[in-house]
Amino acid sequence: MAILTNGYVCGVEHSLSGRAWRWRGGNVDCAAADEAGSAELVTQLLLSRGVSVEDMDRHRSPTMRGFLPDPSIFADMENAADRLAQAVLAREAMTIYGDYDVDGATSAALMIRVLRMLGADPGHYIPDRLLEGYGPSGEALVRLGEQGSSLVVTVDCGAMAYEALDMAHDAGVDVIVVDHHKCSSVLPRAAALVNPNRLDECDEAAAHGHLAAVGVAFLLSVALVRKLRARGYFADRAEPDLMALLDLVALGTVADVAALHGLNRAFVAQGLKIMARRQNVGLSALIDASRLKRAPVCSDLGFALGPRINAAGRIGESTLGVRLLTTEDPEEAAEIADRLDALNEERRGVEAEVQEAAEQQLAAQHNRAVVVIAGHGWHPGVIGIVAGRIKEKAGRPALIIAMQDGDDGALIGKGSGRSIPGVDIGAAVIAARDAGLVMQGGGHAMAAGLTIAAEKLDAFRDFLDERLSRDVERARTSLTTTIDLSLAPGGLQPALVDTLESAGPYGVGWPSPRVAVGPVRLVKADVVGNGHVRIIAAGQDGARFKGIAFRAEETELGQALLHGSAGRRVWLAGRAKIDDWGRVPAVELHVEDAAWAG
């Protein structure tokens, strides 16, 4: 059933969240495709996500063969592979220097596992978030050299580490940087710097700027194996099975909220297959600790597995993630996974306290294009999560800054930001750093981190307003709820969900299909859990279904569902998911928007 009135899906020009409902991809309506069959529905889903007719087969089933580029297209890739090959052949001592989040942990674990397969025995170094902060420390790099490492590979960090890499160079330590964060026109001194977001990249390589660091590390591994193959290294030894490491690539890609199109979609699609085999002892233990009773799906990487590894870097021991993902000891893996699970519970409590305090300041930011909230004593390990929540609540980019007393008594803030589509927060923070408003800073379009002195906060807020106000206004006024399929309640069947999922995996840049269902009346609406609104809806066709609007209790949408729907029919928009708690699988709707039906 397709309903289009005056160009709006279901006639919704102004929903309860203030959005117009439009077909995704313009005029692509999947309703007719649904009637034609599942294959045609998948075709329409791919078309609405920008896939050309000529490229349909490749995207229908994303494989590594179909999407993996030649690594040599990336600047410095050959230099990096040459230097690593030299180190493997000469049995040099090496250290992998990672970041403390999931992308950093998976990138480091992947490089460690590849080098072990090649006969090397690399060490690893993960900085402490509180004591050392983000990025390579010059003191740490020099110390690693003094301890014997002639080569250090930084992963998920280093693109802006000018001073640290200068110190390493002066100490005779070669550093290869493997990163994906934004770069400046002047690059730091390194043996090689592999990053698809270098400003001097060719167009073909720059098209892969959406890769997470773990994806870049995988490409370097491919280049390294190719170098060693050319030098006859595998004449008497087996080549490493790099495809077996795609479970790590998938986890880091999804948990870092990298856009799931092109190569990333192939990484995740194939990586989930590898993960289902549970060959990685640490990942297997983490799946058990997450209480998953089935093979992980894409959303589990972002909401179950990723947060547990992140908890180590946020409030625990930063090396736990890498240790878990590289161990071959099941007992050690189970012990670390249980520790990560406990840290994740602790993290939730700390996060709730900071979020409550941040929300108390939100009203004072109503006239700002970018929300910048600071608090003394806040735990810097949770500010990124809170920034994401505040962004959703405010509908604008948000930066949360944890202020701490510096060694000299001055207040210094560690900040983390999250943005909305169309507003590049990473570039703005880099510009603020270049203007002398922040001490350190960088990131990418949707996320950024910084260090700032307390006395610069007001000037920083003004700078962001001046730079980003037009982008924010443009992004907010063009907000729509995009719909892939409209149907009556009776159409919410498990077979439909299976068809929709077959066009996945879904994530940022490759959004999960959103369906419009209705019109319905609400039979029941109540609050469960942490402010979730649960409903039972009934349609004119006699069908009923369950739905839930997450964290919606205090929103206009939630209040309307709870109190304003008596006797009124409503259209619901959201994601159709399988509810397998009962004896017979049914479909529930994860409600994201709603509108009154006349």
Coordinates of C-alpha atoms in Angstrom, one line a residue:
M1 CA 0.0 0.0 0.0
A2 CA 1.5 3.3 -1.1
I3 CA 0.0 6.6 0.1
L4 CA 1.4 9.8 -1.3
T5 CA -0.5 13.1 -0.7
N6 CA 0.9 16.4 -2.0
G7 CA 4.4 14.8 -2.3
Y8 CA 4.4 13.6 1.3
V9 CA 4.3 9.9 2.3
C10 CA 1.0 9.2 4.0
G11 CA 0.3 12.9 3.6
V12 CA 2.6 13.7 6.5
E13 CA 4.0 17.2 6.1
H14 CA 4.6 17.8 9.8
S15 CA 5.0 14.8 12.1
L16 CA 5.1 14.8 15.9
S17 CA 8.9 15.3 15.6
G18 CA 8.3 18.2 13.2
R19 CA 9.5 16.4 10.1
A20 CA 8.0 15.8 6.6
W21 CA 7.8 12.2 5.5
R22 CA 9.5 11.6 2.1
W23 CA 10.5 8.5 0.1
R24 CA 14.1 7.6 0.5
G25 CA 15.9 8.3 -2.8
G26 CA 13.3 10.8 -4.0
N27 CA 10.5 9.1 -5.8
V28 CA 11.5 5.5 -5.1
D29 CA 8.5 3.8 -3.5
C30 CA 9.2 0.2 -2.4
A31 CA 5.5 -0.6 -1.9
A32 CA 4.9 -1.6 -5.5
A33 CA 8.2 -3.6 -5.4
D34 CA 7.0 -5.4 -2.3
E35 CA 3.9 -6.5 -4.2
A36 CA 6.1 -7.7 -7.1
G37 CA 8.2 -9.9 -4.9
S38 CA 11.2 -10.0 -2.6
A39 CA 13.8 -9.7 -5.3
E40 CA 12.3 -6.6 -6.7
L41 CA 11.9 -5.1 -3.2
V42 CA 15.7 -5.6 -2.6
T43 CA 16.4 -4.0 -6.0
Q44 CA 14.4 -0.9 -5.0
L45 CA 16.1 -0.7 -1.6
L46 CA 19.5 -0.7 -3.3
L47 CA 18.4 1.9 -5.9
S48 CA 17.2 4.2 -3.1
R49 CA 20.6 3.9 -1.5
G50 CA 22.4 5.2 -4.6
V51 CA 23.3 1.9 -6.3
S52 CA 23.2 2.2 -10.1
V53 CA 21.4 -0.5 -12.2
E54 CA 24.8 -1.5 -13.7
D55 CA 26.3 -2.1 -10.3
M56 CA 23.4 -3.9 -8.8
D57 CA 24.8 -7.5 -8.7
R58 CA 28.0 -6.4 -6.8
H59 CA 25.9 -4.6 -4.1
R60 CA 23.3 -7.3 -3.8
S61 CA 25.9 -9.6 -2.2
P62 CA 28.9 -7.5 -1.1
T63 CA 32.1 -9.5 -1.2
M64 CA 35.8 -8.7 -0.8
R65 CA 36.5 -9.7 -4.4
G66 CA 33.9 -7.2 -5.5
F67 CA 35.0 -4.2 -3.4
L68 CA 38.7 -4.6 -2.2
P69 CA 40.9 -2.0 -4.0
D70 CA 44.5 -2.3 -4.8
P71 CA 46.2 -1.0 -1.6
S72 CA 48.9 0.7 -3.7
I73 CA 46.5 3.4 -4.7
F74 CA 46.9 5.0 -1.2
A75 CA 49.7 7.4 -0.6
D76 CA 52.6 5.9 1.3
M77 CA 51.1 2.4 1.3
E78 CA 54.1 1.0 -0.6
N79 CA 56.5 2.7 1.7
A80 CA 54.7 1.3 4.8
A81 CA 54.6 -2.2 3.4
D82 CA 58.2 -2.0 2.4
R83 CA 59.3 -0.9 5.9
L84 CA 57.1 -3.6 7.6
A85 CA 58.4 -6.3 5.3
Q86 CA 62.0 -5.3 6.1
A87 CA 61.2 -5.5 9.8
V88 CA 59.7 -9.0 9.4
L89 CA 62.6 -10.3 7.3
A90 CA 65.2 -8.8 9.7
R91 CA 63.3 -10.0 12.8
E92 CA 63.2 -6.4 14.2
A93 CA 61.5 -5.7 17.5
M94 CA 58.2 -3.9 16.7
T95 CA 55.5 -2.3 18.8
I96 CA 51.9 -1.6 17.8
Y97 CA 50.7 1.6 19.3
G98 CA 46.9 1.8 19.5
D99 CA 44.1 3.9 20.7
Y100 CA 41.9 3.0 23.6
D101 CA 38.6 2.6 21.8
V102 CA 37.2 -0.3 19.8
D103 CA 38.7 0.9 16.5
G104 CA 42.0 1.2 18.1
A105 CA 41.8 -2.1 19.9
T106 CA 40.7 -4.0 16.7
S107 CA 43.3 -2.3 14.6
A108 CA 46.1 -3.1 17.0
A109 CA 44.8 -6.7 17.4
L110 CA 44.7 -7.2 13.6
M111 CA 48.2 -6.0 13.1
I112 CA 49.5 -8.1 16.0
R113 CA 47.8 -11.2 14.6
V114 CA 49.0 -10.6 11.1
L115 CA 52.6 -10.1 12.2
R116 CA 52.4 -13.2 14.4
M117 CA 51.2 -15.2 11.4
L118 CA 54.3 -13.9 9.6
G119 CA 56.6 -15.1 12.3
A120 CA 57.1 -11.8 14.2
D121 CA 56.4 -11.2 17.8
P122 CA 55.3 -7.5 18.1
G123 CA 54.5 -5.8 21.4
H124 CA 51.7 -3.4 22.0
Y125 CA 51.2 -0.1 23.7
I126 CA 47.8 1.4 24.5
P127 CA 47.9 4.8 26.3
D128 CA 45.9 5.4 29.5
R129 CA 43.0 7.7 28.6
L130 CA 43.2 9.7 31.8
L131 CA 47.0 9.9 32.3
E132 CA 48.2 10.2 28.7
G133 CA 45.2 11.2 26.6
Y134 CA 44.6 10.6 23.0
G135 CA 47.3 10.0 20.4
P136 CA 51.0 9.0 20.4
S137 CA 53.1 10.4 23.3
G138 CA 56.6 11.4 22.3
E139 CA 57.9 10.2 25.7
A140 CA 56.2 6.8 25.2
L141 CA 57.6 6.5 21.6
V142 CA 61.1 7.3 22.8
R143 CA 60.8 4.9 25.7
L144 CA 59.7 2.1 23.3
G145 CA 62.8 2.8 21.3
E146 CA 64.9 2.6 24.4
Q147 CA 63.3 -0.8 25.2
G148 CA 64.4 -2.1 21.8
S149 CA 61.7 -1.4 19.3
S150 CA 63.2 0.0 16.1
L151 CA 59.7 0.3 14.5
V152 CA 56.4 1.5 15.9
V153 CA 53.2 1.3 14.0
T154 CA 50.5 3.7 15.3
V155 CA 46.9 2.6 14.5
D156 CA 43.8 4.9 14.8
C157 CA 46.1 7.8 15.9
G158 CA 49.1 9.8 14.8
A159 CA 47.8 11.9 11.8
M160 CA 48.3 15.1 13.8
A161 CA 51.1 14.0 16.2
Y162 CA 53.7 16.4 15.1
E163 CA 55.7 16.8 18.3
A164 CA 55.6 13.2 19.3
L165 CA 56.7 12.0 15.9
D166 CA 59.5 14.5 15.8
M167 CA 60.7 13.1 19.2
A168 CA 60.6 9.6 17.8
H169 CA 62.5 10.6 14.7
D170 CA 65.2 12.3 16.7
A171 CA 65.5 9.2 18.9
G172 CA 66.0 7.0 15.8
V173 CA 62.6 5.2 16.0
D174 CA 60.8 4.7 12.7
V175 CA 57.1 5.3 13.0
I176 CA 54.4 4.1 10.5
V177 CA 51.1 5.9 11.0
V178 CA 47.9 4.0 10.1
D179 CA 45.0 6.4 10.7
H180 CA 41.7 7.7 9.3
H181 CA 41.2 11.0 11.1
K182 CA 41.4 14.3 9.3
C183 CA 44.8 15.5 8.2
S184 CA 46.2 19.0 7.8
S185 CA 48.1 20.0 4.7
V186 CA 51.4 19.6 6.5
L187 CA 51.9 16.0 7.7
P188 CA 53.9 14.9 10.7
R189 CA 57.3 13.3 10.2
A190 CA 57.0 9.6 9.8
A191 CA 58.5 6.6 7.9
A192 CA 55.1 6.4 6.2
L193 CA 51.6 7.8 6.9
V194 CA 48.7 5.8 5.5
N195 CA 45.4 7.6 5.7
P196 CA 42.7 7.9 3.0
N197 CA 41.9 11.3 4.5
R198 CA 45.3 12.8 3.5
L199 CA 44.7 16.0 1.5
D200 CA 47.1 14.8 -1.2
E201 CA 45.3 11.5 -1.8
C202 CA 44.2 10.7 -5.4
D203 CA 40.5 10.6 -6.0
E204 CA 40.3 6.8 -6.1
A205 CA 41.9 6.5 -2.6
A206 CA 40.1 9.5 -1.2
A207 CA 36.8 7.8 -2.0
H208 CA 37.7 5.4 0.8
G209 CA 37.8 8.2 3.4
H210 CA 34.9 6.5 5.3
L211 CA 37.1 3.6 6.3
A212 CA 37.7 3.0 10.0
A213 CA 41.3 2.6 11.0
V214 CA 40.9 -1.1 11.2
G215 CA 39.9 -1.1 7.5
V216 CA 43.1 0.8 6.7
A217 CA 45.1 -1.6 8.8
F218 CA 43.6 -4.5 6.8
L219 CA 44.6 -2.9 3.5
L220 CA 48.2 -2.5 4.9
S221 CA 48.2 -6.1 5.8
V222 CA 47.2 -7.1 2.2
A223 CA 50.0 -4.9 0.9
L224 CA 52.5 -6.4 3.4
V225 CA 51.7 -10.0 2.4
R226 CA 52.1 -9.0 -1.3
K227 CA 55.5 -7.5 -0.6
L228 CA 56.7 -10.6 1.2
R229 CA 55.3 -12.9 -1.5
A230 CA 57.3 -11.0 -4.1
R231 CA 60.4 -11.6 -2.0
G232 CA 59.8 -15.3 -1.8
Y233 CA 59.0 -15.3 1.9
F234 CA 56.3 -17.9 1.5
A235 CA 58.4 -20.4 -0.4
D236 CA 58.6 -22.6 2.7
R237 CA 55.7 -21.3 4.8
A238 CA 52.0 -20.8 4.5
E239 CA 50.6 -17.4 3.7
P240 CA 48.4 -15.9 6.5
D241 CA 44.7 -16.2 6.0
L242 CA 43.8 -12.5 6.1
M243 CA 40.1 -13.2 5.5
A244 CA 39.9 -15.0 8.8
L245 CA 40.5 -11.6 10.5
L246 CA 37.5 -9.8 9.0
D247 CA 35.6 -10.4 12.2
L248 CA 37.9 -7.8 13.8
V249 CA 37.5 -5.5 10.9
A250 CA 33.7 -5.7 11.1
L251 CA 33.7 -5.0 14.8
G252 CA 35.9 -2.0 14.6
T253 CA 34.1 -0.6 11.6
V254 CA 30.6 -0.8 13.1
A255 CA 31.7 0.3 16.6
D256 CA 33.4 3.3 15.2
V257 CA 30.2 4.3 13.4
A258 CA 31.9 4.3 10.0
A259 CA 29.7 4.6 7.0
L260 CA 28.5 1.2 5.8
H261 CA 28.8 1.6 2.1
G262 CA 31.2 0.3 -0.5
L263 CA 34.2 -1.5 1.0
N264 CA 32.9 -1.1 4.6
R265 CA 29.7 -2.9 3.7
A266 CA 31.7 -5.8 2.3
F267 CA 34.0 -5.8 5.4
V268 CA 31.0 -6.1 7.7
A269 CA 29.0 -8.6 5.6
Q270 CA 31.9 -11.0 5.4
G271 CA 33.2 -10.3 8.9
L272 CA 29.8 -11.3 10.4
K273 CA 30.2 -14.7 8.7
I274 CA 33.6 -15.1 10.2
M275 CA 32.4 -14.1 13.6
A276 CA 29.6 -16.7 13.5
R277 CA 32.3 -19.4 13.3
R278 CA 33.7 -18.1 16.7
Q279 CA 37.4 -18.8 15.6
N280 CA 38.7 -15.8 17.6
V281 CA 38.9 -17.1 21.2
G282 CA 38.5 -13.6 22.7
L283 CA 35.6 -12.6 20.5
S284 CA 33.9 -15.9 21.4
A285 CA 34.3 -15.1 25.1
L286 CA 32.9 -11.6 24.6
I287 CA 29.9 -12.9 22.8
D288 CA 29.2 -15.2 25.8
A289 CA 29.7 -12.4 28.2
S290 CA 27.3 -10.3 26.2
R291 CA 24.7 -13.1 26.7
L292 CA 24.0 -13.4 23.0
K293 CA 22.4 -16.8 22.3
R294 CA 22.8 -16.5 18.5
A295 CA 25.4 -15.5 16.0
P296 CA 25.9 -11.7 16.2
V297 CA 24.2 -9.4 13.8
C298 CA 25.4 -5.9 12.8
S299 CA 23.6 -4.1 15.6
D300 CA 25.2 -6.4 18.2
L301 CA 28.6 -5.1 17.2
G302 CA 27.6 -1.5 18.0
F303 CA 25.3 -2.1 21.0
A304 CA 26.6 -5.3 22.7
L305 CA 30.2 -6.1 21.8
G306 CA 31.7 -2.7 21.1
P307 CA 30.6 -1.0 24.3
R308 CA 32.2 -3.7 26.4
I309 CA 35.6 -3.2 24.8
N310 CA 35.2 0.5 24.9
A311 CA 34.5 0.3 28.7
A312 CA 38.1 -0.7 29.2
G313 CA 39.5 2.5 27.7
R314 CA 36.8 4.6 29.2
I315 CA 37.0 3.7 32.9
G316 CA 39.2 0.6 33.2
E317 CA 42.5 -0.8 32.0
S318 CA 43.1 0.4 28.4
T319 CA 45.0 -2.7 27.3
L320 CA 42.1 -5.2 28.1
G321 CA 40.6 -4.9 24.6
V322 CA 43.8 -5.8 22.7
R323 CA 44.7 -8.5 25.2
L324 CA 41.2 -10.1 24.7
L325 CA 41.3 -10.0 20.9
T326 CA 44.8 -11.4 20.7
T327 CA 44.8 -14.2 23.3
E328 CA 44.6 -17.9 22.4
D329 CA 43.9 -18.9 26.0
P330 CA 40.2 -19.6 26.6
E331 CA 40.5 -19.2 30.4
E332 CA 42.2 -15.8 30.0
A333 CA 39.7 -14.8 27.4
A334 CA 36.8 -15.6 29.7
E335 CA 38.3 -13.7 32.6
I336 CA 39.0 -10.6 30.5
A337 CA 35.5 -10.7 28.9
D338 CA 33.8 -11.0 32.4
R339 CA 36.0 -8.0 33.5
L340 CA 34.9 -6.0 30.5
D341 CA 31.2 -6.8 31.2
A342 CA 31.5 -5.6 34.8
L343 CA 33.3 -2.4 33.6
N344 CA 30.5 -1.8 31.1
E345 CA 27.9 -1.9 33.9
E346 CA 30.1 0.5 35.9
R347 CA 30.4 2.8 32.9
R348 CA 26.6 3.0 32.5
G349 CA 26.3 4.4 36.1
V350 CA 29.0 7.0 35.5
E351 CA 27.5 7.9 32.2
A352 CA 24.0 8.4 33.7
E353 CA 25.4 10.9 36.3
V354 CA 27.3 13.0 33.7
Q355 CA 24.3 13.0 31.4
E356 CA 21.9 14.2 34.1
A357 CA 24.3 17.0 35.0
A358 CA 24.8 17.9 31.3
E359 CA 21.0 18.0 30.7
Q360 CA 20.7 20.6 33.5
Q361 CA 22.8 23.0 31.4
L362 CA 21.1 22.3 28.1
A363 CA 18.4 25.0 28.4
A364 CA 21.1 27.7 28.6
Q365 CA 22.4 26.6 25.2
H366 CA 19.1 27.1 23.3
N367 CA 20.5 30.0 21.2
R368 CA 23.7 28.2 20.2
A369 CA 24.2 26.5 16.9
V370 CA 26.5 24.0 18.6
V371 CA 25.9 22.8 22.2
V372 CA 29.1 23.1 24.2
I373 CA 28.6 22.0 27.8
A374 CA 31.4 21.7 30.4
G375 CA 31.5 20.3 33.9
H376 CA 34.2 20.0 36.6
G377 CA 35.1 16.5 37.7
W378 CA 33.2 14.7 35.0
H379 CA 34.7 11.4 33.9
P380 CA 36.3 12.0 30.5
G381 CA 35.7 8.3 29.6
V382 CA 32.0 8.8 29.1
I383 CA 31.8 12.3 27.5
G384 CA 31.6 10.9 24.0
I385 CA 28.5 8.8 24.8
V386 CA 26.9 11.7 26.6
A387 CA 27.7 14.0 23.6
G388 CA 25.8 11.7 21.4
R389 CA 22.8 11.6 23.7
I390 CA 22.7 15.4 24.0
K391 CA 23.0 15.8 20.3
E392 CA 19.9 13.6 19.8
K393 CA 18.0 15.5 22.5
A394 CA 19.0 19.0 21.1
G395 CA 18.9 18.1 17.4
R396 CA 22.3 20.0 17.1
P397 CA 25.9 19.1 17.2
A398 CA 27.1 18.7 20.8
L399 CA 30.5 18.9 22.6
I400 CA 30.8 17.7 26.2
I401 CA 33.9 18.8 28.1
A402 CA 35.2 17.3 31.3
M403 CA 37.2 20.0 33.2
Q404 CA 40.1 18.9 35.4
D405 CA 42.6 20.7 37.5
G406 CA 46.0 20.9 35.7
D407 CA 49.4 20.5 37.3
D408 CA 49.6 24.3 37.6
G409 CA 46.1 24.6 39.1
A410 CA 44.6 25.9 35.8
L411 CA 41.4 24.2 34.6
I412 CA 42.0 22.1 31.5
G413 CA 39.1 20.4 29.6
K414 CA 39.0 17.2 27.6
G415 CA 36.2 17.3 25.2
S416 CA 34.3 15.0 22.8
G417 CA 31.9 16.0 20.2
R418 CA 29.2 14.4 18.0
S419 CA 27.6 16.0 15.0
I420 CA 24.6 15.8 12.7
P421 CA 24.6 15.0 9.0
G422 CA 25.8 18.0 7.0
V423 CA 27.8 19.6 9.8
D424 CA 31.6 18.7 9.8
I425 CA 32.6 19.0 13.5
G426 CA 36.1 17.5 12.9
A427 CA 37.1 20.3 10.5
A428 CA 35.7 22.9 12.8
V429 CA 37.7 21.7 15.7
I430 CA 40.9 21.6 13.6
A431 CA 40.2 25.2 12.5
A432 CA 39.7 26.2 16.2
R433 CA 43.1 24.6 17.0
D434 CA 44.7 26.4 14.1
A435 CA 43.2 29.6 15.5
G436 CA 44.7 29.0 18.9
L437 CA 41.4 28.3 20.7
V438 CA 42.0 24.7 21.6
M439 CA 45.3 23.2 22.7
Q440 CA 44.8 19.9 20.7
G441 CA 42.0 18.7 18.5
G442 CA 40.9 16.7 15.5
G443 CA 38.4 14.2 14.3
H444 CA 36.1 13.6 11.4
A445 CA 32.8 14.9 10.1
M446 CA 30.6 13.2 12.7
A447 CA 32.9 13.1 15.8
A448 CA 35.8 15.1 17.3
G449 CA 38.0 15.3 20.4
L450 CA 39.9 18.3 21.9
T451 CA 41.8 19.7 24.8
I452 CA 41.0 23.2 25.8
A453 CA 41.9 25.7 28.6
A454 CA 38.9 26.9 30.6
E455 CA 39.4 30.6 29.7
K456 CA 39.0 29.8 26.0
L457 CA 35.6 28.2 26.4
D458 CA 33.5 31.3 25.6
A459 CA 35.6 32.2 22.6
F460 CA 35.4 28.6 21.4
R461 CA 31.6 28.6 21.6
D462 CA 31.5 31.9 19.6
F463 CA 33.9 30.5 17.0
L464 CA 31.7 27.4 16.5
D465 CA 28.6 29.5 16.2
E466 CA 30.1 31.8 13.6
R467 CA 31.6 28.9 11.6
L468 CA 28.8 26.4 11.8
S469 CA 25.5 28.2 12.3
R470 CA 24.6 28.2 8.6
D471 CA 25.4 24.6 8.2
V472 CA 23.4 23.7 11.3
E473 CA 20.4 25.8 10.2
R474 CA 20.5 24.2 6.8
A475 CA 20.8 20.7 8.2
R476 CA 17.9 21.2 10.7
T477 CA 15.5 22.8 8.3
S478 CA 16.0 20.0 5.8
L479 CA 15.3 17.3 8.3
T480 CA 12.9 14.7 7.0
T481 CA 11.8 11.2 8.0
T482 CA 12.7 9.0 5.0
I483 CA 10.4 6.1 4.3
D484 CA 11.2 3.0 2.3
L485 CA 7.9 1.2 2.4
S486 CA 4.3 1.9 3.5
L487 CA 2.0 -0.9 4.5
A488 CA -1.0 -1.9 6.5
P489 CA -0.4 -3.6 9.9
G490 CA -1.1 -7.0 8.4
G491 CA 1.9 -6.6 6.2
L492 CA 4.3 -6.7 9.2
Q493 CA 5.3 -10.3 8.7
P494 CA 8.6 -12.1 9.5
A495 CA 9.1 -12.9 5.8
L496 CA 9.1 -9.1 5.0
V497 CA 11.7 -8.5 7.7
D498 CA 13.9 -11.2 6.3
T499 CA 13.7 -9.6 2.8
L500 CA 14.5 -6.2 4.2
E501 CA 17.5 -7.5 6.1
S502 CA 18.8 -9.2 3.0
A503 CA 19.8 -5.8 1.6
G504 CA 22.0 -5.2 4.6
P505 CA 24.2 -5.0 6.6
Y506 CA 22.8 -1.6 7.6
G507 CA 24.4 1.3 9.5
V508 CA 25.6 4.9 9.0
G509 CA 25.5 5.7 5.3
W510 CA 23.5 2.6 4.5
P511 CA 20.4 3.1 6.7
S512 CA 18.1 0.3 7.8
P513 CA 14.8 0.4 5.9
R514 CA 12.1 2.5 7.6
V515 CA 8.5 1.5 7.1
A516 CA 5.3 3.6 7.6
V517 CA 2.5 1.6 9.1
G518 CA -1.1 2.6 9.6
P519 CA -3.3 4.2 10.2
V520 CA -3.7 2.5 13.6
R521 CA -5.2 3.1 16.9
L522 CA -3.2 2.4 20.1
V523 CA -4.7 -0.3 22.2
K524 CA -2.1 0.1 25.0
A525 CA 0.8 2.5 25.8
D526 CA 3.0 2.4 28.9
V527 CA 6.6 3.1 30.0
V528 CA 9.2 0.3 30.5
G529 CA 12.9 0.3 31.3
N530 CA 14.8 3.5 31.0
G531 CA 12.1 5.7 29.6
H532 CA 11.0 3.5 26.7
V533 CA 7.4 3.8 25.5
R534 CA 5.9 0.4 24.7
I535 CA 2.7 0.2 22.6
I536 CA 0.2 -2.3 21.1
A537 CA -1.3 -1.0 17.9
A538 CA -4.3 -2.3 15.9
G539 CA -5.1 -1.6 12.3
Q540 CA -8.3 -1.4 10.3
D541 CA -7.3 -4.7 8.7
G542 CA -7.7 -6.4 12.1
A543 CA -4.0 -7.0 12.6
R544 CA -2.2 -6.1 15.8
F545 CA 1.5 -5.6 16.5
K546 CA 3.8 -4.5 19.3
G547 CA 6.1 -1.5 19.1
I548 CA 8.5 0.4 21.2
A549 CA 9.9 3.9 21.1
F550 CA 13.3 3.9 22.8
R551 CA 14.1 6.7 25.4
A552 CA 11.0 8.5 24.2
E553 CA 9.1 9.1 27.5
E554 CA 9.9 12.8 27.8
T555 CA 9.7 13.6 24.1
E556 CA 6.7 15.0 22.3
L557 CA 6.5 11.7 20.4
G558 CA 6.5 9.7 23.6
Q559 CA 3.9 12.0 25.4
A560 CA 1.6 11.8 22.4
L561 CA 1.8 8.0 22.3
L562 CA 1.2 7.8 26.1
H563 CA -1.5 10.5 26.5
G564 CA -2.7 12.1 23.3
S565 CA -3.8 9.2 21.2
A566 CA -7.1 8.2 22.8
G567 CA -9.7 7.8 20.0
R568 CA -7.3 9.1 17.4
R569 CA -5.7 7.2 14.5
V570 CA -2.0 7.6 13.9
W571 CA 0.6 6.7 11.4
L572 CA 3.8 5.1 12.8
A573 CA 7.2 5.1 11.2
G574 CA 10.1 2.9 12.3
R575 CA 12.2 -0.2 11.8
A576 CA 10.5 -3.6 11.6
K577 CA 12.3 -6.2 13.7
I578 CA 11.8 -9.8 14.6
D579 CA 10.6 -10.4 18.2
D580 CA 11.6 -14.0 19.0
W581 CA 10.9 -13.9 22.7
G582 CA 7.7 -15.9 22.2
R583 CA 7.1 -19.4 20.9
V584 CA 6.2 -18.0 17.4
P585 CA 8.4 -15.2 16.0
A586 CA 6.5 -12.0 15.4
V587 CA 7.3 -8.6 14.1
E588 CA 7.6 -5.5 16.3
L589 CA 8.1 -1.9 15.3
H590 CA 10.9 0.2 16.7
V591 CA 9.0 3.5 16.5
E592 CA 11.0 6.6 15.5
D593 CA 8.3 9.0 14.4
A594 CA 4.5 9.3 14.3
A595 CA 1.8 11.5 12.8
W596 CA -1.9 11.9 13.3
A597 CA -4.0 10.4 10.5
G598 CA -6.4 13.2 9.8

